[in-house]
Short mmCIF file of C-alpha atoms and ligand atoms in Angstrom, two decimals:
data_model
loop_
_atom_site.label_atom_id
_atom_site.label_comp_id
_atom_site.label_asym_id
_atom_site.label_seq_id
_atom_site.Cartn_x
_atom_site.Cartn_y
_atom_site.Cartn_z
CA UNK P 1 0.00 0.00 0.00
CA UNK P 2 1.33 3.67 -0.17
CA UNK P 3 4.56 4.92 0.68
CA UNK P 4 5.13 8.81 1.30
CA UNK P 5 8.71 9.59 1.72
CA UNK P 6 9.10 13.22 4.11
CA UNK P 7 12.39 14.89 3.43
CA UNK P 8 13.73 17.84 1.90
CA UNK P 9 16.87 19.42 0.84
CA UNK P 10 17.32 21.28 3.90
CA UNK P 11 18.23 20.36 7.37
CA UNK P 12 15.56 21.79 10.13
CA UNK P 13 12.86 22.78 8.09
CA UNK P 14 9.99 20.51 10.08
CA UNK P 15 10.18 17.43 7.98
CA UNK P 16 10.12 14.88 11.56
CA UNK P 17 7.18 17.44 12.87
CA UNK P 18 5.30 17.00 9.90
CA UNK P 19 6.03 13.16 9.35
CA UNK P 20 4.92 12.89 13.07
CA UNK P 21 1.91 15.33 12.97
CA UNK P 22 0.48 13.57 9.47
CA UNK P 23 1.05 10.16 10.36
CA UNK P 24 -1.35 11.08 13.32
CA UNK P 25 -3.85 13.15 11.26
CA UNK P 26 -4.18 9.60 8.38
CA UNK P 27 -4.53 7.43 11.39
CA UNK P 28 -7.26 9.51 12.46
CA UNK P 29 -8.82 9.90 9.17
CA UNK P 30 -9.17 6.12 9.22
CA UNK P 31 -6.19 4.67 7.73
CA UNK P 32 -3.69 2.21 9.74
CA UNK P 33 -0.16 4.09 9.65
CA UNK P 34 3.18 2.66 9.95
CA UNK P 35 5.61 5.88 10.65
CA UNK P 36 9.52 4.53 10.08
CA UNK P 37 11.99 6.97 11.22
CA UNK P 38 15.15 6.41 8.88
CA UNK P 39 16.98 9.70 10.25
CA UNK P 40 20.16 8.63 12.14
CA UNK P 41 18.76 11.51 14.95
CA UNK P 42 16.34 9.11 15.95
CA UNK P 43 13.68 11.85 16.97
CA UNK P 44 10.30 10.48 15.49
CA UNK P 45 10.03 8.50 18.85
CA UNK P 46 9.78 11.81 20.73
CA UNK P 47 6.68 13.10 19.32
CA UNK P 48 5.22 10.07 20.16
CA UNK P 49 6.22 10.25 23.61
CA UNK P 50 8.51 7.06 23.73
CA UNK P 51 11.37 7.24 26.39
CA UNK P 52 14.63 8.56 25.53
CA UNK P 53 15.90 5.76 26.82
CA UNK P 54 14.45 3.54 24.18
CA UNK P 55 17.80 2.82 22.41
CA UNK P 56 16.15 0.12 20.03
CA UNK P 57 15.26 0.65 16.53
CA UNK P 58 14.78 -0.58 13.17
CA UNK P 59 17.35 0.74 10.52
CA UNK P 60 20.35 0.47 12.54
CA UNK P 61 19.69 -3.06 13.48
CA UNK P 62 19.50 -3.43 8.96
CA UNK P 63 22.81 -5.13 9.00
CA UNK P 64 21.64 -7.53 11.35
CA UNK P 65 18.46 -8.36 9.21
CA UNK P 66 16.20 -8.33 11.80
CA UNK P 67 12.28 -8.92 11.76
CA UNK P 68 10.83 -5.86 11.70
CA UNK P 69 7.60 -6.76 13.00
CA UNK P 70 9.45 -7.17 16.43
CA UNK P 71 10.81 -3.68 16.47
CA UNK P 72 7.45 -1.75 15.88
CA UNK P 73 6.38 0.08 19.27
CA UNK P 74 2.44 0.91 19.41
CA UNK P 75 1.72 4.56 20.46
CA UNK P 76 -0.68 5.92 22.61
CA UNK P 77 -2.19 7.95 19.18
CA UNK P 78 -2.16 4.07 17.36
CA UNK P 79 0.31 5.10 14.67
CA UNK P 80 2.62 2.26 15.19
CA UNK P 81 6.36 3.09 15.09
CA UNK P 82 9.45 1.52 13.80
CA UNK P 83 11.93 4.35 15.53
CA UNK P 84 15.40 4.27 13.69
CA UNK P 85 17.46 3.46 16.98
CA UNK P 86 20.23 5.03 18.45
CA UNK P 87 23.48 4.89 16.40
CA UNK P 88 27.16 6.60 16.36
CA UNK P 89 29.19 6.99 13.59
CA UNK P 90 30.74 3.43 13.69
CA UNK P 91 27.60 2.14 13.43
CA UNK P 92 25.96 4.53 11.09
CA UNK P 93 29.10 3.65 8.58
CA UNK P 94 28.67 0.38 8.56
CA UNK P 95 25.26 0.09 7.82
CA UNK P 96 25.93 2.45 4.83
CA UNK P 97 27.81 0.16 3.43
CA UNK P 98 25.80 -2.58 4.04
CA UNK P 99 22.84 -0.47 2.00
CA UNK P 100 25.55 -0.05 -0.69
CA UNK P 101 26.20 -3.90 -0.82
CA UNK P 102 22.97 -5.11 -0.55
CA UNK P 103 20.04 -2.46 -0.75
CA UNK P 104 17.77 -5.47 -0.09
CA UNK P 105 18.59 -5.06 2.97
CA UNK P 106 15.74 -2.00 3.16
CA UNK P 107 14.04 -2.88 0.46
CA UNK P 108 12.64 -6.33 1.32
CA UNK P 109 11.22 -5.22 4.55
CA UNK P 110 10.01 -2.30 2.97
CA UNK P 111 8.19 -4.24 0.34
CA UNK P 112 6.77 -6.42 3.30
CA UNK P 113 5.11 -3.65 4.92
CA UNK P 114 3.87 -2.18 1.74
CA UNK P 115 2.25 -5.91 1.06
CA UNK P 116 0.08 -5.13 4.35
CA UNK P 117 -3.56 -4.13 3.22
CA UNK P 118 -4.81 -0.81 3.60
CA UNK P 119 -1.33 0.16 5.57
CA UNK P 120 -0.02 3.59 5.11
CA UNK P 121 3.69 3.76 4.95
CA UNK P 122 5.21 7.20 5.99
CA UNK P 123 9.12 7.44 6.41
CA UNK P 124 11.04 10.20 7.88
CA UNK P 125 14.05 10.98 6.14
CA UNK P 126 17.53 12.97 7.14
CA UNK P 127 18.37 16.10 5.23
CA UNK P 128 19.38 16.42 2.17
CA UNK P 129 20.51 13.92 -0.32
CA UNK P 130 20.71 10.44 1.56
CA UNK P 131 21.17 6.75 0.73
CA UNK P 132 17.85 5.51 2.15
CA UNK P 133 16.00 8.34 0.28
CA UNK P 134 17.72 7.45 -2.95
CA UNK P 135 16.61 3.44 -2.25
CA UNK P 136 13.43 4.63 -1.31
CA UNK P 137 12.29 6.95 -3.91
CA UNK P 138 11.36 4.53 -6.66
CA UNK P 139 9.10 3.05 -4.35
CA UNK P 140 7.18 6.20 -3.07
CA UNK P 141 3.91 6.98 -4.05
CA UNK P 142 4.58 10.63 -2.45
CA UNK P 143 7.61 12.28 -1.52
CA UNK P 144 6.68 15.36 0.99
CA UNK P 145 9.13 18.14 0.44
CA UNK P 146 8.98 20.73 3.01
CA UNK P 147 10.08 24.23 2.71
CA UNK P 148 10.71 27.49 5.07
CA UNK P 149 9.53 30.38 3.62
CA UNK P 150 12.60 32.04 3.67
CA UNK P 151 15.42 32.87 0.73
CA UNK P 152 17.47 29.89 1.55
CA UNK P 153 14.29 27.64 0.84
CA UNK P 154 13.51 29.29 -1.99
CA UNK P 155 17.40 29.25 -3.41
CA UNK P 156 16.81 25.01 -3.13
CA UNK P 157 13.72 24.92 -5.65
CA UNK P 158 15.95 23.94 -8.35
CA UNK P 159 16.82 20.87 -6.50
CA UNK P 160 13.16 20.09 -6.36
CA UNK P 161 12.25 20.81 -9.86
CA UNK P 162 15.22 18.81 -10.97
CA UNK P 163 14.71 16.05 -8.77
CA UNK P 164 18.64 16.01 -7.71
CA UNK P 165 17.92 15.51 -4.12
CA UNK P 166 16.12 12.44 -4.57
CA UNK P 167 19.33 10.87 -5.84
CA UNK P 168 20.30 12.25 -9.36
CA UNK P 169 20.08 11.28 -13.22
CA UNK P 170 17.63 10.15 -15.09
CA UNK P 171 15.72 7.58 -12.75
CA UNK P 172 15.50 10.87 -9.94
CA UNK P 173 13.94 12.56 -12.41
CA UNK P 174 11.49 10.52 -13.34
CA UNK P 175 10.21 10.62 -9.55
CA UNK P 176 9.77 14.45 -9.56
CA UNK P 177 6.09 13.96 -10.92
CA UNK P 178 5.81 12.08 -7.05
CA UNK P 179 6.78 15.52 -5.33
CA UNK P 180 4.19 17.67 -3.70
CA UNK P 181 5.71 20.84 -1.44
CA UNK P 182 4.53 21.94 2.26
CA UNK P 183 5.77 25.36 3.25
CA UNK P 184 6.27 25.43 7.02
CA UNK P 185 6.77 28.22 9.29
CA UNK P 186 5.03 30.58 7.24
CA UNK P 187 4.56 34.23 9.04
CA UNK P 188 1.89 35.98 7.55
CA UNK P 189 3.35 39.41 9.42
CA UNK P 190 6.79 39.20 7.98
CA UNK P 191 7.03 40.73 4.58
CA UNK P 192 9.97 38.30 3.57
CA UNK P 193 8.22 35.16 4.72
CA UNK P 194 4.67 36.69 2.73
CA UNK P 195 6.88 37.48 -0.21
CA UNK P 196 9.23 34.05 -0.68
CA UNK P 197 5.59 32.18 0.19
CA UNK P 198 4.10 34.19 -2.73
CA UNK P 199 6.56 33.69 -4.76
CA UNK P 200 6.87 29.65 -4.37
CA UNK P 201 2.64 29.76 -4.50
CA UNK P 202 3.39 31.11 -7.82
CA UNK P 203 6.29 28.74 -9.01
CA UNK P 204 4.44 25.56 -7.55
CA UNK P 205 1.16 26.04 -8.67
CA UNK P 206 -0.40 22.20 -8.07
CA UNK P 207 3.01 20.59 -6.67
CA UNK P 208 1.47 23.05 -3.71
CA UNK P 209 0.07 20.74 -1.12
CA UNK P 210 -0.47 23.30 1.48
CA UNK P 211 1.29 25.66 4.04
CA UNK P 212 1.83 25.57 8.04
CA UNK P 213 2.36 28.88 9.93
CA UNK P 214 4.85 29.56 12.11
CA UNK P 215 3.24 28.83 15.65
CA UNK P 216 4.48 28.55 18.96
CA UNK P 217 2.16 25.51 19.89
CA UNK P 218 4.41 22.94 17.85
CA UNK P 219 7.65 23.36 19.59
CA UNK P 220 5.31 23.50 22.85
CA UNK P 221 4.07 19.89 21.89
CA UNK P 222 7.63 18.52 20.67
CA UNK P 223 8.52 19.49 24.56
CA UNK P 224 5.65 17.93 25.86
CA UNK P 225 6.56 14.61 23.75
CA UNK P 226 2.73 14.78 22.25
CA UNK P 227 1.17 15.18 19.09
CA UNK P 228 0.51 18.70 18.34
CA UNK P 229 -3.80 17.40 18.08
CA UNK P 230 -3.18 15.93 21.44
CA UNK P 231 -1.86 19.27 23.09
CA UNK P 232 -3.37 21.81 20.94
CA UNK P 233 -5.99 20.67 18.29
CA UNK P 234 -7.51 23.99 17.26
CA UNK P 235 -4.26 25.52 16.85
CA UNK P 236 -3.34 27.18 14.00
CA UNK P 237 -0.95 24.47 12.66
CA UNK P 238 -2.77 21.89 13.50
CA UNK P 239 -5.63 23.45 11.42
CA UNK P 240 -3.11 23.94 8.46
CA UNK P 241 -1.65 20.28 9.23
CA UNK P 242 -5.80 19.18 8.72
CA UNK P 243 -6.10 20.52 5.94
CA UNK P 244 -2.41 19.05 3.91
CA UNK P 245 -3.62 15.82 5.49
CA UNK P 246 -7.08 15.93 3.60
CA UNK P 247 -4.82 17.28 0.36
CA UNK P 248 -3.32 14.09 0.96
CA UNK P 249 -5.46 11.57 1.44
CA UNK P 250 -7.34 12.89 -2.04
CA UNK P 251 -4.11 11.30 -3.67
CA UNK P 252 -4.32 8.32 -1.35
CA UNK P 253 -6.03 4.84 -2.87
CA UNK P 254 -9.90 5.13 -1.42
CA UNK P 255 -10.17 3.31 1.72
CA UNK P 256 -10.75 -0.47 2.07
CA UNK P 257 -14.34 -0.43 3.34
CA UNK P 258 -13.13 -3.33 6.05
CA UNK P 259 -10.60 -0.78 7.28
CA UNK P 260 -11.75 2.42 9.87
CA UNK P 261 -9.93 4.15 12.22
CA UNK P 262 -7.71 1.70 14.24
CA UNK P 263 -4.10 0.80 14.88
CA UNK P 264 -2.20 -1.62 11.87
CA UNK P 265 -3.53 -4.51 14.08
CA UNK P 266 -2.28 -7.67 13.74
CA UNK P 267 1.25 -7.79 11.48
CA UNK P 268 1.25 -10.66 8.76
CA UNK P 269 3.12 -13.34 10.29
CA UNK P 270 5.52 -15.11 6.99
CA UNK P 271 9.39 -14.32 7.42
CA UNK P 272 10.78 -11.37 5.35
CA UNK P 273 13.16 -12.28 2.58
CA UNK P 274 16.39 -11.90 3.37
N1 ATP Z 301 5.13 25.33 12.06
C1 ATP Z 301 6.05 25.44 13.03
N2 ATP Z 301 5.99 26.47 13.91
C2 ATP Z 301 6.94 26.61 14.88
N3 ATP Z 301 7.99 25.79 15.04
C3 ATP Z 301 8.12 24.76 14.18
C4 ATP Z 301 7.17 24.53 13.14
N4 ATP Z 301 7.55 23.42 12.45
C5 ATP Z 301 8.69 22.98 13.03
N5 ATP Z 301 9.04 23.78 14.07
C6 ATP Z 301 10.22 23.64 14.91
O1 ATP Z 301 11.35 23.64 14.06
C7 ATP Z 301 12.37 22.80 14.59
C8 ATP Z 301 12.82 21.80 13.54
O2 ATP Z 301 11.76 20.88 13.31
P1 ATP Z 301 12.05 19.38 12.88
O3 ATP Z 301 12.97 18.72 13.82
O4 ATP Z 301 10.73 18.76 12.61
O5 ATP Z 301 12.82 19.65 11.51
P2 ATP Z 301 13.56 18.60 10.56
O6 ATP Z 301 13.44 19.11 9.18
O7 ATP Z 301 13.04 17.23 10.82
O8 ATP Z 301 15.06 18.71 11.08
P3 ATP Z 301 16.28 17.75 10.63
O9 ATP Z 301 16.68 18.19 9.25
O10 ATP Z 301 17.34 18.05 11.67
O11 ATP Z 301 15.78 16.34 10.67
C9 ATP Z 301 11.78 22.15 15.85
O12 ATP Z 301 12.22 22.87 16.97
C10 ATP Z 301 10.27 22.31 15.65
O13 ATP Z 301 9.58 22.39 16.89
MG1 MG Z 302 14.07 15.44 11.21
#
């Protein structure tokens, strides 16, 4: 069933906020999520309100091959969670080249989730140009590219248009028809942010899925560990964050009618290919 890929060009733009915040809006639209955090910072867990301590994870245990069933954590908003799991740079090289060796690695378990009826798959991915977002990328239904408003941002539309950050050449390119834009921390009282927003309105047009303002409530809920609909639901974000999530869905496959709001209940049980 779907994938949607969240990452961007740019580091600290709100892609893990927004992974977080939409994986909890689909499950409560009605569709079972599966939110995999595949940023070596390991901070999906936190809006979820998992313990720091919680050193366990999915994509650093890759060279391992382990079953990935036993690594999901079920959430108190019943978006189950495969967390990434704490790694250092030892670690984080050697599974790097374990993903260049073998990218079956990912991509089996990956296709074994997808295989799951009805399941929504939405990944978190690390700045920039990365390995897992190159693997992943021909398999993404959606790749969520957020954006500040700011001249930075706006200096990194190329990339988009182009397709470079997804990984390059001709197969990246073919994926750009995949990517949809959210522009985040928008401040409707700055003229900058107003005028860079305008401006990427203009230069988007449909690729446009929606905008967040700026708004103190989501670094409030990241503090609290909670879901910003959990701490704040008629805030201003999470309003915006409502209304990419019903943008969304539109381009989702409809529902199957057996399926209403609930956690991904019980995981298929055969082995994953090694
Ligand atoms: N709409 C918003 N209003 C206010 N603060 C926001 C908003 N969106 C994100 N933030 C804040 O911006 C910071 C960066 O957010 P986040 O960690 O989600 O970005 P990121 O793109 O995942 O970063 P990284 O590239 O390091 O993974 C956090 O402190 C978050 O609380
Ligand atoms: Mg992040």
């Amino acid at each position: 069933m779907p994938l949607i890929c969240v990452a961007a060009p740019k580091g600290g733009v709100g892609k893990t906020t927004l992974a977080a915040n939409l994986a909890d809006a689909l499950h409560r639209a009605g569709h079972p999520v599966l939110a995999m955090d595949c940023d070596p910072q390991n901070a999906l867990r936190l809006h979820f309100g998992l313990p720091v301590r919680d050193a366990a994870g999915f994509l650093m245990e890759l060279p391992r091959r382990p079953d990935w069933r036993g690594l999901v954590r079920d959430t108190d908003s019943g978006v189950a969670l495969l967390p990434h799991g704490a790694t250092d740079i030892r670690a984080a090289l050697r599974l790097a080249a374990a993903l260049e060796r073998e990218p079956e690695l990912l991509l089996a378990p990956v296709r074994a989730m997808l295989a799951t009826p009805g399941l929504v798959l939405l990944a978190d991915l690390p700045p920039g140009p990365s390995q897992v977002l190159n693997l992943l990328a021909p398999l993404a239904d959606l790749v969520v590219t957020v954006l500040l408003a700011d001249a930075t941002s706006a200096a990194l539309v190329p990339e988009i248009d182009s397709g470079r950050f997804l990984g390059g050449g001709t197969l990246a390119a073919l994926h750009t028809s995949r990517v949809r834009v959210v522009l985040n921390q928008v401040e409707a009282s700055s003229r900058l942010s107003r005028a860079v927003a305008e401006a990427l309105v203009r230069h988007l047009g449909p690729r446009l899925l929606g905008a967040i303002c700026r708004d103190e409530a989501v670094a409030e809920a990241v503090a609290a560990q909670r879901l910003l609909h959990a701490l704040a639901p008629d805030s201003p974000a999470a309003l915006d964050i409502g209304d990419i999530t019903r943008g969304i869905a539109a381009l989702l496959p409809p529902l199957p009618l057996s399926i209403g709001p609930q956690s991904i209940g019980p995981l298929p049980t055969e082995p994953v290919a090694p």
